[in-house]
Amino acid sequence: MSEKKYSKQHEWITIEGDVATVGITAHAAEMLGDVVFVELPEKGKNVEKEGQAGVVESTKAASDVYTPITGEITDINQSIVDDPGAVNKDPEGAAWFFKIKIKNKSELDQLMNKADYDKFAKENPN
Amino acid sequence: METQKTALYEYHRSLGAKFVPFAGYEMPVQYSSGIVNEHKLTRSSAGMFDVSHMGQLSIEGNEELAIELEKIIPIDLSQIKLNQSKYSFLTNEDGGIHDDLIVTKVEKGFNIILNAACKNNDFKIINDALKNKFKITLHKNLSLIALQGPKSSQILEKIISGVSSLKFMNGNKFYFNGEDIYITRSGYTGEDGFEISISNELAEDLAKKLISQNVKPIGLGARDTLRLEAGLCLYGHDINKSTNPIEANLKWAISKRRREEGGFVGYEKIKSDLNGSLSRLRVGIKPEGKIIAREGVKVFSDDDNEIGSITSGTFGPSVNRPIAMGYVKLNFSKPGTKVFLEVRGKKHEAKISELPFYKKSYVR
């Protein structure tokens, strides 16, 4: 598996071959607070880089989830829809959101590595 | 306007609070354990809430004051017993609600607790209505600490002897660190509890004593989920200047005599609603699945006509499901009625529900 990358919308992404796995960062999960609702895109849907690809809600508010890259949704993690609290427990592991077939590999170059993201998250807490 | 801080601000910070601006104050929205834990802890044990942003108004006067106040507050203020508290509101000329409040009869007159965002305007309204005939004070030197939850009484009794004998919606003077303080048995969570009015100087002492008794601090986030489970209105959302008390399902907060005789601001406008010609009603709404319907979400009938909208909605940690309140046309207000909620462009099935969602355990 490749190095994990991060978006400015607080998503993480890992790549295996031509499919990427996307979730929200631990920082984003902490900022949201207790996650009580997750809505995921439909399998087979084509999404555009930085386009909306899901919703996550805490007791306080609803937030959109964005896709860091363009592509087709190939799989979704039904377990976080059934148990939204899992997003707070393991946001960067078991609580991934969706898998996406990569359309344009060059989009990955525009994402941040962990050190850059940590710095970004500190400067842009929300 | 500069953001204000309560006397407990630094103490909240030391307890790990996250702050949000609320009604002109920097208030704790949650602490490190999170809203769901804070909510459940209040239901199972006892939580401490700093509600010092709320207005604490006192008016000095006797029978004449009660008569004047009855012109703007629709309850029997002449009949209320010493140390008894009542929920009511300030009505406006359209029959709407300027603010909801708790009024308590005290030796010198009345104490009134007002919403933070409304308190300065309320002060003007009350002052104008009383035409400077009575001494009226919006206290800036007082904090208000709420202790809520089933263990509140046994814990507070250890710190302030005698409080456990208070009945719900009653208050009295007590002593703490040599100071007279006023405590009512009341709250906004659907649990047993107390609201303690105390000088800013002593507020932190009391807060620390509560925390040392294993009480946990609770932020505004859990305050909102707790009150919504308890079916209680949040001013500015579930009730406002253009909702009248009858359609807000708060008829019970207008005394029987006042419903018949009127004599308060806006009565003529709500008279017909009192007689049953109501067009809409505030109800509880339970979405069928996990979808959360928040303020502004439109409500539709089974045959796809728009019949109302949501005024508050969240996930209720103790009932373990999404819950909401809103207004629907009267003929759709019966519990069990199937409705649809439009969230992000999709319609989701829901049912009109009884309120509260969570059964209370007040001490009567």
Coordinates of C-alpha atoms in Angstrom, one line a residue:
Chain A
M1 CA 0.0 0.0 0.0
S2 CA 1.2 3.5 -0.8
E3 CA 1.9 6.3 1.6
K4 CA -1.3 7.9 3.1
K5 CA -2.1 11.3 1.6
Y6 CA -4.4 14.1 2.9
S7 CA -6.7 16.7 1.5
K8 CA -7.5 20.2 2.6
Q9 CA -11.1 19.1 3.3
H10 CA -9.7 16.7 5.9
E11 CA -9.9 13.4 4.1
W12 CA -7.2 10.8 4.0
I13 CA -6.6 8.5 1.0
T14 CA -4.5 5.4 0.4
I15 CA -3.9 3.7 -2.9
E16 CA -3.7 0.1 -4.0
G17 CA -3.2 -0.4 -7.7
D18 CA -5.9 1.7 -9.4
V19 CA -8.3 1.8 -6.5
A20 CA -8.0 4.3 -3.6
T21 CA -9.6 4.1 -0.1
V22 CA -10.9 7.4 1.4
G23 CA -12.0 8.4 4.9
I24 CA -12.0 11.4 7.2
T25 CA -8.9 12.3 9.3
A26 CA -8.6 11.7 13.0
H27 CA -8.4 15.5 13.3
A28 CA -11.7 15.9 11.4
A29 CA -13.4 13.2 13.6
E30 CA -12.3 15.0 16.7
M31 CA -13.5 18.4 15.5
L32 CA -16.9 16.9 14.6
G33 CA -17.4 15.3 18.0
D34 CA -19.6 12.3 18.4
V35 CA -20.6 11.1 14.9
V36 CA -24.3 10.0 14.9
F37 CA -25.1 9.7 11.2
V38 CA -23.2 8.8 8.0
E39 CA -24.4 8.9 4.5
L40 CA -22.3 7.5 1.7
P41 CA -22.4 7.8 -2.1
E42 CA -24.0 5.1 -4.2
K43 CA -21.8 2.4 -5.6
G44 CA -21.1 3.1 -9.3
K45 CA -21.5 6.8 -8.9
N46 CA -18.9 9.0 -10.6
V47 CA -17.6 11.8 -8.5
E48 CA -15.4 14.8 -9.2
K49 CA -12.3 15.9 -7.3
E50 CA -13.4 18.0 -4.3
G51 CA -17.1 17.2 -5.0
Q52 CA -19.5 16.1 -2.3
A53 CA -19.3 12.3 -1.6
G54 CA -21.2 11.8 1.6
V55 CA -22.4 13.4 4.8
V56 CA -21.3 13.0 8.3
E57 CA -23.3 14.4 11.3
S58 CA -22.6 14.9 14.9
T59 CA -25.1 15.8 17.5
K60 CA -24.3 19.4 16.7
A61 CA -24.3 19.7 12.9
A62 CA -24.0 18.1 9.5
S63 CA -20.9 18.3 7.4
D64 CA -20.3 17.2 3.8
V65 CA -17.6 14.7 3.0
Y66 CA -15.6 15.4 -0.2
T67 CA -13.6 13.1 -2.5
P68 CA -10.0 14.1 -2.8
I69 CA -9.9 12.7 -6.4
T70 CA -12.1 12.1 -9.4
G71 CA -13.3 8.6 -10.1
E72 CA -16.0 5.9 -9.8
I73 CA -17.2 4.7 -6.4
T74 CA -16.5 1.0 -6.3
D75 CA -17.3 0.2 -2.7
I76 CA -18.7 1.8 0.5
N77 CA -18.3 0.9 4.2
Q78 CA -21.8 0.0 5.3
S79 CA -20.6 -0.7 8.8
I80 CA -20.1 3.0 9.6
V81 CA -23.7 3.7 8.3
D82 CA -24.9 1.0 10.7
D83 CA -22.7 2.2 13.6
P84 CA -21.7 5.8 13.0
G85 CA -19.8 6.0 16.4
A86 CA -17.1 3.8 14.8
V87 CA -15.9 6.9 13.0
N88 CA -14.7 8.3 16.3
K89 CA -13.1 5.1 17.3
D90 CA -10.9 4.4 14.3
P91 CA -11.3 7.2 11.7
E92 CA -8.1 6.4 9.8
G93 CA -8.5 2.6 9.9
A94 CA -11.7 0.4 10.1
A95 CA -13.9 3.5 9.6
W96 CA -13.0 4.2 6.0
F97 CA -15.8 5.7 3.9
F98 CA -15.5 4.6 0.3
K99 CA -13.3 3.1 -2.3
I100 CA -12.8 4.9 -5.6
K101 CA -11.4 3.8 -9.0
I102 CA -8.7 6.4 -9.8
K103 CA -9.3 8.3 -13.1
N104 CA -6.4 10.6 -13.1
K105 CA -3.3 9.7 -11.1
S106 CA -1.8 13.2 -11.3
E107 CA -4.5 14.4 -8.9
L108 CA -2.7 12.5 -6.2
D109 CA 0.3 14.7 -6.5
Q110 CA -1.7 17.7 -5.3
L111 CA -2.4 16.1 -1.9
M112 CA -0.4 16.5 1.3
N113 CA 1.8 14.1 3.1
K114 CA 1.3 13.6 6.9
A115 CA 3.7 16.2 8.1
D116 CA 2.2 18.9 5.8
Y117 CA -1.3 17.9 6.7
D118 CA -0.6 18.0 10.4
K119 CA 0.7 21.5 10.0
F120 CA -2.3 22.5 7.8
A121 CA -4.7 21.1 10.4
K122 CA -3.1 23.0 13.1
E123 CA -3.4 26.3 11.1
N124 CA -6.9 25.5 9.8
P125 CA -8.7 23.7 12.7
N126 CA -12.1 23.6 11.0
Chain B
M1 CA -20.2 44.0 20.7
E2 CA -17.4 42.4 22.6
T3 CA -17.9 38.8 23.6
Q4 CA -18.6 38.4 27.3
K5 CA -17.3 35.7 29.6
T6 CA -18.9 34.2 32.7
A7 CA -17.2 34.2 36.1
L8 CA -16.4 30.5 35.5
Y9 CA -14.6 31.0 32.1
E10 CA -11.1 30.3 33.3
Y11 CA -12.3 27.4 35.4
H12 CA -14.0 25.9 32.3
R13 CA -10.8 26.3 30.4
S14 CA -8.9 24.4 33.1
L15 CA -11.5 21.6 32.8
G16 CA -10.8 21.2 29.1
A17 CA -13.8 23.1 27.7
K18 CA -14.2 23.9 24.0
F19 CA -15.9 27.2 23.7
V20 CA -18.4 28.7 21.2
P21 CA -19.9 32.1 21.0
F22 CA -23.5 32.0 22.2
A23 CA -25.8 35.0 22.7
G24 CA -22.8 37.3 23.0
Y25 CA -20.9 35.0 25.5
E26 CA -18.0 32.6 25.1
M27 CA -19.6 29.4 26.5
P28 CA -18.4 25.8 26.8
V29 CA -20.1 23.7 24.1
Q30 CA -18.4 20.5 25.4
Y31 CA -15.5 19.2 27.4
S32 CA -13.1 16.5 26.5
S33 CA -15.4 13.5 27.0
G34 CA -17.8 14.7 24.3
I35 CA -21.5 15.5 24.1
V36 CA -22.8 12.0 24.1
N37 CA -20.9 11.1 27.3
E38 CA -21.9 14.3 29.0
H39 CA -25.5 13.7 28.0
K40 CA -25.6 10.2 29.4
L41 CA -23.7 11.2 32.6
T42 CA -26.4 13.8 33.3
R43 CA -29.1 11.1 32.9
S44 CA -27.3 8.6 35.1
S45 CA -25.5 10.7 37.7
A46 CA -25.2 14.5 37.9
G47 CA -23.8 17.2 35.7
M48 CA -22.9 20.8 36.3
F49 CA -24.0 23.5 33.8
D50 CA -22.8 27.1 33.8
V51 CA -25.9 29.1 32.7
S52 CA -24.6 32.4 34.0
H53 CA -25.3 33.9 30.6
M54 CA -29.0 33.8 31.3
G55 CA -30.7 36.9 32.7
Q56 CA -31.4 37.0 36.4
L57 CA -33.9 39.8 37.0
S58 CA -35.4 40.8 40.3
I59 CA -38.3 43.2 40.8
E60 CA -39.3 44.5 44.2
G61 CA -42.9 45.0 45.0
N62 CA -46.1 43.5 46.4
E63 CA -49.7 43.0 45.3
E64 CA -49.6 46.0 43.0
L65 CA -46.5 44.6 41.2
A66 CA -48.3 41.3 40.7
I67 CA -51.2 43.0 39.1
E68 CA -49.0 45.0 36.7
L69 CA -46.9 42.0 35.7
E70 CA -50.0 40.0 34.9
K71 CA -50.5 42.4 32.0
I72 CA -47.4 41.0 30.3
I73 CA -47.1 37.5 31.8
P74 CA -50.2 35.2 31.5
I75 CA -50.2 33.5 34.9
D76 CA -51.8 34.1 38.3
L77 CA -48.9 36.1 39.9
S78 CA -51.2 37.3 42.7
Q79 CA -51.9 33.7 43.7
I80 CA -48.4 32.3 43.4
K81 CA -47.1 31.1 46.8
L82 CA -43.9 32.3 48.4
N83 CA -40.9 30.5 46.8
Q84 CA -43.0 28.8 44.2
S85 CA -41.7 28.9 40.6
K86 CA -43.8 28.9 37.4
Y87 CA -42.9 28.6 33.7
S88 CA -44.4 31.3 31.5
F89 CA -43.5 33.9 28.9
L90 CA -43.7 37.5 27.9
T91 CA -46.3 37.7 25.1
N92 CA -46.3 40.3 22.4
E93 CA -49.1 42.2 20.7
D94 CA -49.5 39.6 17.9
G95 CA -49.9 36.9 20.5
G96 CA -46.3 35.7 19.9
I97 CA -43.6 35.1 22.4
H98 CA -40.9 37.7 23.3
D99 CA -39.2 35.2 25.6
D100 CA -40.0 32.2 27.8
L101 CA -39.1 32.5 31.5
I102 CA -39.3 31.1 35.0
V103 CA -40.7 33.4 37.6
T104 CA -40.3 32.7 41.3
K105 CA -42.2 34.6 44.1
V106 CA -39.7 35.7 46.7
E107 CA -40.0 37.8 49.9
K108 CA -39.2 41.1 48.2
G109 CA -41.1 40.5 44.9
F110 CA -40.3 38.3 42.0
N111 CA -37.2 36.7 40.5
I112 CA -37.3 36.0 36.8
I113 CA -34.9 33.9 34.8
L114 CA -34.6 35.0 31.1
N115 CA -32.9 33.7 28.0
A116 CA -29.4 35.2 27.4
A117 CA -30.2 36.5 23.9
C118 CA -33.4 38.1 25.0
K119 CA -32.6 39.5 28.4
N120 CA -31.8 43.1 27.5
N121 CA -34.9 43.5 25.4
D122 CA -37.0 41.7 28.1
F123 CA -35.6 44.2 30.6
K124 CA -36.9 47.1 28.4
I125 CA -40.3 45.5 27.9
I126 CA -40.8 44.8 31.6
N127 CA -39.4 48.2 32.6
D128 CA -41.8 50.0 30.2
A129 CA -44.7 47.9 31.3
L130 CA -44.0 48.8 35.0
K131 CA -43.6 52.5 34.3
N132 CA -40.7 52.9 36.8
K133 CA -43.0 52.2 39.7
F134 CA -40.9 49.3 41.0
K135 CA -37.2 48.6 41.6
I136 CA -36.0 46.3 38.8
T137 CA -32.5 44.9 38.5
L138 CA -30.9 42.7 35.9
H139 CA -28.1 41.3 38.0
K140 CA -24.6 41.4 36.5
N141 CA -22.9 40.3 39.7
L142 CA -24.7 36.9 39.9
S143 CA -23.8 33.6 38.4
L144 CA -26.2 30.8 37.7
I145 CA -25.1 27.2 38.1
A146 CA -27.4 24.3 37.2
L147 CA -26.9 20.9 38.8
Q148 CA -28.9 18.2 36.9
G149 CA -29.3 14.5 37.2
P150 CA -30.7 11.8 39.5
K151 CA -27.8 12.2 42.0
S152 CA -28.1 16.0 42.2
S153 CA -30.0 16.1 45.4
Q154 CA -27.8 13.7 47.4
I155 CA -24.7 15.5 46.2
L156 CA -25.9 19.1 46.7
E157 CA -27.2 18.2 50.2
K158 CA -23.6 17.4 51.2
I159 CA -22.5 20.9 50.3
I160 CA -25.6 22.9 51.1
S161 CA -27.7 21.4 53.9
G162 CA -31.5 21.4 53.4
V163 CA -31.7 21.6 49.6
S164 CA -32.9 18.0 49.3
S165 CA -36.2 19.0 51.0
L166 CA -37.1 21.4 48.2
K167 CA -40.0 20.3 46.0
F168 CA -39.8 20.6 42.2
M169 CA -40.5 24.1 40.9
N170 CA -39.9 25.6 44.4
G171 CA -37.0 27.6 45.8
N172 CA -35.5 29.0 48.9
K173 CA -32.7 30.9 50.5
F174 CA -29.7 28.9 51.6
Y175 CA -26.2 29.6 53.0
F176 CA -22.9 29.0 51.3
N177 CA -19.5 30.3 52.5
G178 CA -21.3 32.9 54.6
E179 CA -23.4 34.2 51.8
D180 CA -27.1 34.1 51.2
I181 CA -27.8 32.3 47.9
Y182 CA -31.1 31.4 46.2
I183 CA -31.7 27.9 44.9
T184 CA -34.7 26.5 43.0
R185 CA -35.4 22.9 42.2
S186 CA -35.7 23.1 38.5
G187 CA -33.9 22.7 35.2
Y188 CA -33.9 22.1 31.5
T189 CA -32.9 18.5 31.1
G190 CA -35.9 16.4 32.0
E191 CA -34.0 15.3 35.2
D192 CA -34.3 16.3 38.8
G193 CA -32.0 19.1 39.6
F194 CA -31.3 22.6 40.9
E195 CA -30.5 26.1 39.7
I196 CA -28.2 28.0 42.1
S197 CA -28.0 31.7 42.0
I198 CA -24.7 32.8 43.6
S199 CA -22.4 35.8 43.5
N200 CA -19.7 35.8 40.8
E201 CA -17.1 35.8 43.6
L202 CA -18.3 32.5 45.1
A203 CA -19.3 30.7 41.8
E204 CA -16.0 29.0 41.3
D205 CA -15.8 27.8 44.9
L206 CA -19.2 26.2 44.5
A207 CA -18.3 24.7 41.1
K208 CA -15.1 23.2 42.5
K209 CA -17.0 21.7 45.4
L210 CA -19.4 20.1 43.0
I211 CA -16.6 18.8 40.8
S212 CA -14.9 17.3 43.9
Q213 CA -18.1 15.3 44.5
N214 CA -17.6 13.6 41.1
V215 CA -20.0 15.9 39.3
K216 CA -18.9 16.4 35.7
P217 CA -19.1 19.7 33.8
I218 CA -21.6 19.7 30.9
G219 CA -21.5 22.0 27.9
L220 CA -24.2 23.6 25.8
G221 CA -24.1 20.7 23.3
A222 CA -25.5 18.2 25.8
R223 CA -27.8 20.8 27.2
D224 CA -29.4 21.0 23.8
T225 CA -29.7 17.2 23.3
L226 CA -31.0 16.8 26.9
R227 CA -33.7 19.4 26.6
L228 CA -34.8 18.1 23.2
E229 CA -35.3 14.6 24.5
A230 CA -37.3 16.2 27.3
G231 CA -39.5 17.9 24.8
L232 CA -38.6 21.4 26.1
C233 CA -38.6 24.4 23.8
L234 CA -35.5 26.4 22.8
Y235 CA -36.4 30.1 22.4
G236 CA -35.4 31.4 18.9
H237 CA -36.0 28.0 17.4
D238 CA -39.1 26.2 18.7
I239 CA -40.8 29.3 19.9
N240 CA -40.3 32.9 18.8
K241 CA -42.0 36.3 18.2
S242 CA -44.3 34.7 15.6
T243 CA -45.3 31.5 17.4
N244 CA -48.1 31.8 19.9
P245 CA -48.2 29.8 23.1
I246 CA -51.3 27.8 22.0
E247 CA -49.8 26.5 18.7
A248 CA -46.5 26.0 20.6
N249 CA -48.5 23.5 22.8
L250 CA -47.8 25.6 25.8
K251 CA -51.4 26.3 26.8
W252 CA -50.7 24.7 30.2
A253 CA -48.3 27.6 30.9
I254 CA -51.2 30.1 30.8
S255 CA -53.4 29.7 33.9
K256 CA -57.0 28.7 33.5
R257 CA -58.3 32.0 34.7
R258 CA -56.1 34.0 32.3
R259 CA -57.2 31.8 29.4
E260 CA -60.8 32.7 30.1
E261 CA -60.4 36.3 31.2
G262 CA -57.3 37.4 29.2
G263 CA -56.0 40.8 30.3
F264 CA -52.5 40.3 28.9
V265 CA -50.7 41.5 25.8
G266 CA -51.8 39.6 22.7
Y267 CA -54.7 37.9 24.3
E268 CA -57.2 39.0 21.6
K269 CA -54.9 37.4 19.0
I270 CA -54.8 34.0 20.6
K271 CA -58.3 33.9 21.9
S272 CA -59.6 32.1 18.7
D273 CA -56.7 29.6 19.0
L274 CA -57.7 28.9 22.6
N275 CA -61.2 28.2 21.3
G276 CA -59.9 25.5 19.0
S277 CA -59.5 27.2 15.7
L278 CA -55.8 26.4 15.7
S279 CA -54.0 26.1 12.3
R280 CA -50.8 24.4 13.4
L281 CA -49.3 22.7 16.4
R282 CA -45.8 22.0 17.8
V283 CA -45.3 18.2 17.9
G284 CA -42.5 15.7 18.4
I285 CA -41.3 13.9 15.3
K286 CA -39.4 10.6 15.1
P287 CA -37.6 9.9 11.8
E288 CA -38.0 6.2 11.0
G289 CA -34.3 5.5 10.1
K290 CA -31.1 7.2 11.2
I291 CA -31.6 10.4 9.3
I292 CA -31.4 13.6 11.4
A293 CA -33.8 16.4 10.4
R294 CA -32.6 19.7 11.7
E295 CA -34.2 23.2 11.9
G296 CA -35.7 24.3 8.6
V297 CA -36.4 20.8 7.2
K298 CA -39.8 20.7 5.5
V299 CA -42.4 18.3 6.6
F300 CA -44.7 16.6 4.0
S301 CA -47.9 14.6 4.3
D302 CA -48.3 11.1 3.0
D303 CA -49.8 12.5 -0.2
D304 CA -46.9 14.9 -0.6
N305 CA -48.3 18.2 0.5
E306 CA -46.1 20.5 2.6
I307 CA -47.6 20.5 6.1
G308 CA -44.9 22.1 8.3
S309 CA -41.3 22.4 9.2
I310 CA -38.8 21.2 11.8
T311 CA -37.6 23.7 14.4
S312 CA -35.1 21.5 16.3
G313 CA -33.6 18.1 15.5
T314 CA -30.7 16.0 16.7
F315 CA -29.7 12.5 17.7
G316 CA -31.0 11.7 21.2
P317 CA -28.3 9.7 23.0
S318 CA -30.6 8.3 25.8
V319 CA -33.4 7.3 23.4
N320 CA -30.7 6.2 20.9
R321 CA -32.4 7.5 17.9
P322 CA -32.9 10.7 15.9
I323 CA -35.6 13.1 17.3
A324 CA -37.1 16.4 16.2
M325 CA -39.7 18.9 17.0
G326 CA -41.6 21.1 14.6
Y327 CA -44.9 22.6 13.6
V328 CA -47.4 20.7 11.5
K329 CA -50.9 21.5 10.3
L330 CA -53.4 20.6 13.1
N331 CA -55.0 17.6 11.3
F332 CA -51.5 16.0 11.0
S333 CA -50.6 16.5 14.6
K334 CA -51.9 13.2 16.1
P335 CA -49.2 10.9 17.4
G336 CA -48.5 8.1 15.0
T337 CA -49.4 10.1 11.9
K338 CA -47.0 9.2 9.0
V339 CA -45.2 12.1 7.6
F340 CA -42.1 12.7 5.3
L341 CA -39.1 14.9 6.1
E342 CA -37.1 16.4 3.2
V343 CA -33.4 16.2 4.0
R344 CA -30.9 17.0 1.3
G345 CA -33.4 16.7 -1.4
K346 CA -34.7 13.2 -0.4
K347 CA -37.9 12.5 1.5
H348 CA -37.6 10.3 4.6
E349 CA -40.5 8.6 6.5
A350 CA -41.2 9.8 10.0
K351 CA -44.0 9.6 12.6
I352 CA -45.5 12.3 14.8
S353 CA -44.6 11.4 18.3
E354 CA -45.8 12.2 21.9
L355 CA -43.5 14.6 23.9
P356 CA -41.3 14.1 25.8
F357 CA -39.2 11.5 24.0
Y358 CA -37.5 10.7 27.3
K359 CA -39.6 10.2 30.4
K360 CA -38.7 12.5 33.2
S361 CA -38.0 11.8 36.8
Y362 CA -38.7 15.0 38.6
V363 CA -39.2 15.1 42.4
R364 CA -42.7 16.4 43.1

